[in-house]
Amino acid sequence: MDVGRIVKLPLGSAVDFLLMLSRERETWDEIPMSLEKYLDEKNLGKLKALNNSKIMEVVETFLDLCKPDRATVITDAPEDLDYVRELSLKTGEERHLQMEGHTIHFDGYHDQARDKANTKVLLPKGAVISKHINTIDRDEGLKEIFSLMDGIMKGKEALILFFSLGPKDSIFSVPALQITDSAYVAHSEIMLYRPAYDMFKRMQDSLQNFFYFVHSAGELENGVSKNVDKRRIYIDLQENRVFSINNQYAGNSLGLKKLALRLAINKAVREGNWLAEHMFISGIRSLDGKRKTYFLGAYPSMCGKTSTAMIPGNTIVGDDIAYIRINEKGEARAANIESGMFGIIKDVNPIDDPLIYKALTTPRELIFSNVLIKDGVPYWTGMGKEIPTEGVNFSGEWYQGKKDENGKEIPPSHPNARFTLKLEDLDNCDSALHNSEGVFFKGIVYGGRDSDTSVPIFEAFNWSHGVFVGASIESETTAATLGKIGVRALQPMANLDFVVVPLGRYFKAHFDFAKKLKNPQQVRIFSTNYFLKDASGNFYDEKVDKKVWFVWAEGRVNGEFDAIETPIGYIPRYDDLKRLFKEVFNKDYDRERYEKEFAIRVQKWLEKLDRIEAAYQDEPYLPDEFLEELRGLRQRLLDAREKFNLEEIPPSKFGK
Ligand code: SPV
Ligand code: MN
């Protein structure tokens, strides 16, 4: 065994650990003594059936470090999956609700969102990385986290689970192993991902490169992680593994969600021929409903990503993470690496989100998290129904007016409260969800949260311009991450939180991607902004209006609708939008609104470009294409300002 791959720890208890690591073994039939301490014969048998030396090494190493009372191997068998469901009720991490199949889970009061401050990439000495990435020296980080993990599972049961990120046995699949002492985490993962013990078994010892995740919720109090001050999420790119401790919130705890996305981005950029993206995949219907074209979309948290993926009439393949690969025919194909939805529940009501609302209010396997519970019934903000004035929520017993230790009033349901369900439970789930070829797609849409600069929708001139559009998404910060809310932040490709390689390298992978396609024009890139406000601070658009923007984009990629060329890209013609609003909603779309919301706000755009330039100023490896696009856009804006002598240029100035 290669001892050097695991850090040498100068810790007392780690002496045994290191001795264990250096033991030589002939075959995995000689049952390792330490595994027998945790696994009974049946469970050990399940592990040995995989005939995989690396898995044995990983499981043994981390059970020895975390010291659970026992461990259980979860295969894809229905009884094993049921075991996980039942365990999450037994440990108190979930509780039954009135509706059949529904449960409630609470994350701790201070564990309601991704913890950016304590999520760090372990950086080997001498490595160069972006200032945007939070890092810790690798040796130091491993030493810290291993000492925190020492004995962290005492008194608990560890679960060992096997998954495929992406459809099993496909060009997309990345095998992933999860060890966790949280039955809630395991339960969420068997709903959100594809259990793939069978795939691991087929691959046997040839499988040495898989992602692995070791998670511990740490000590629990009333079913929630107690030691959040010792919450750590450390990403080891060198070994394709992540350690996550003292948390339960899925964005922190579930290895396969944002932890695996980080490893996948690193892998994709290094391998150089695919992309790992924070994107939904949706089948967009044409105006007549007869054609369906797949689009991908990247939106930072709380910028309308899930609701875009759920536009009535369209289908959903995925709502959060997509891998994009090139198949043998040279086509770009996309697959959802998940199979479920971990969606925000705020404002889910029969009008704004009818399909999700229906799923949340009918019997099925479903985990609510951090909503208000009263008499076994869940309530959340914006559900279109009166909410009780007392109950149980993420703060414990709750009553209206309750304040936290800082005097802040506690809302009945957390703004980042969530639901977890299987995509197949949604009426609009696309039949290509598990397609091993992924889907052929023609559009990518980037959307931010911007109240005063960009237009509701525009199309980039070409792929390179589109990559720049993606790289310049900005969003106001939201409740999905800890920290101050409402600050404008750059969110390239809505992926910034997860890009663990220098951003310049990540952008370069994007710029180069289309060049590798048989048809470099296969994919067109768009930008949407649902959050533009008028002078009195009201949104120009209603939530449902996004359907029209997408019908337009779907038509564009299929050769329909002329467009108007502006400095920022192609925008829709008034006559087309007027017709679309009429046909889709039977609404009148007036010219005055069009002239305002599709105006090119030159000064605001120039300010945005200045912010982007400043943010990327010292960025290593920034590709030339990026700077060319930035300069080109700035010049086009300046030219237009000069030509029309206006700061805000109405679309009619550019064409009809
Ligand atoms: C997001 O915030 O982008 C989510 C939820 O999809 S989380 O699991 O926190 O990443
Ligand atoms: Mn997400």
Short mmCIF file of C-alpha atoms in Angstrom, two decimals, residues 311-312 351-352 541-549 581 584-585 587:
data_model
loop_
_atom_site.label_atom_id
_atom_site.label_comp_id
_atom_site.label_asym_id
_atom_site.label_seq_id
_atom_site.Cartn_x
_atom_site.Cartn_y
_atom_site.Cartn_z
CA ILE A 311 -41.76 26.35 -16.83
CA PRO A 312 -45.20 24.87 -17.53
CA ILE A 351 -49.96 29.72 -9.13
CA ASP A 352 -46.20 30.16 -9.40
CA ASP A 541 -41.72 41.27 -15.55
CA GLU A 542 -43.98 38.79 -13.89
CA LYS A 543 -42.50 35.46 -12.89
CA VAL A 544 -44.38 33.58 -15.57
CA ASP A 545 -43.07 35.85 -18.35
CA LYS A 546 -39.91 33.78 -18.59
CA LYS A 547 -41.90 31.32 -20.66
CA VAL A 548 -42.02 33.86 -23.48
CA TRP A 549 -38.27 34.51 -23.36
CA PHE A 581 -47.27 37.35 -25.20
CA VAL A 584 -48.80 32.27 -24.83
CA PHE A 585 -50.69 34.27 -22.18
CA LYS A 587 -51.65 39.29 -22.70
#
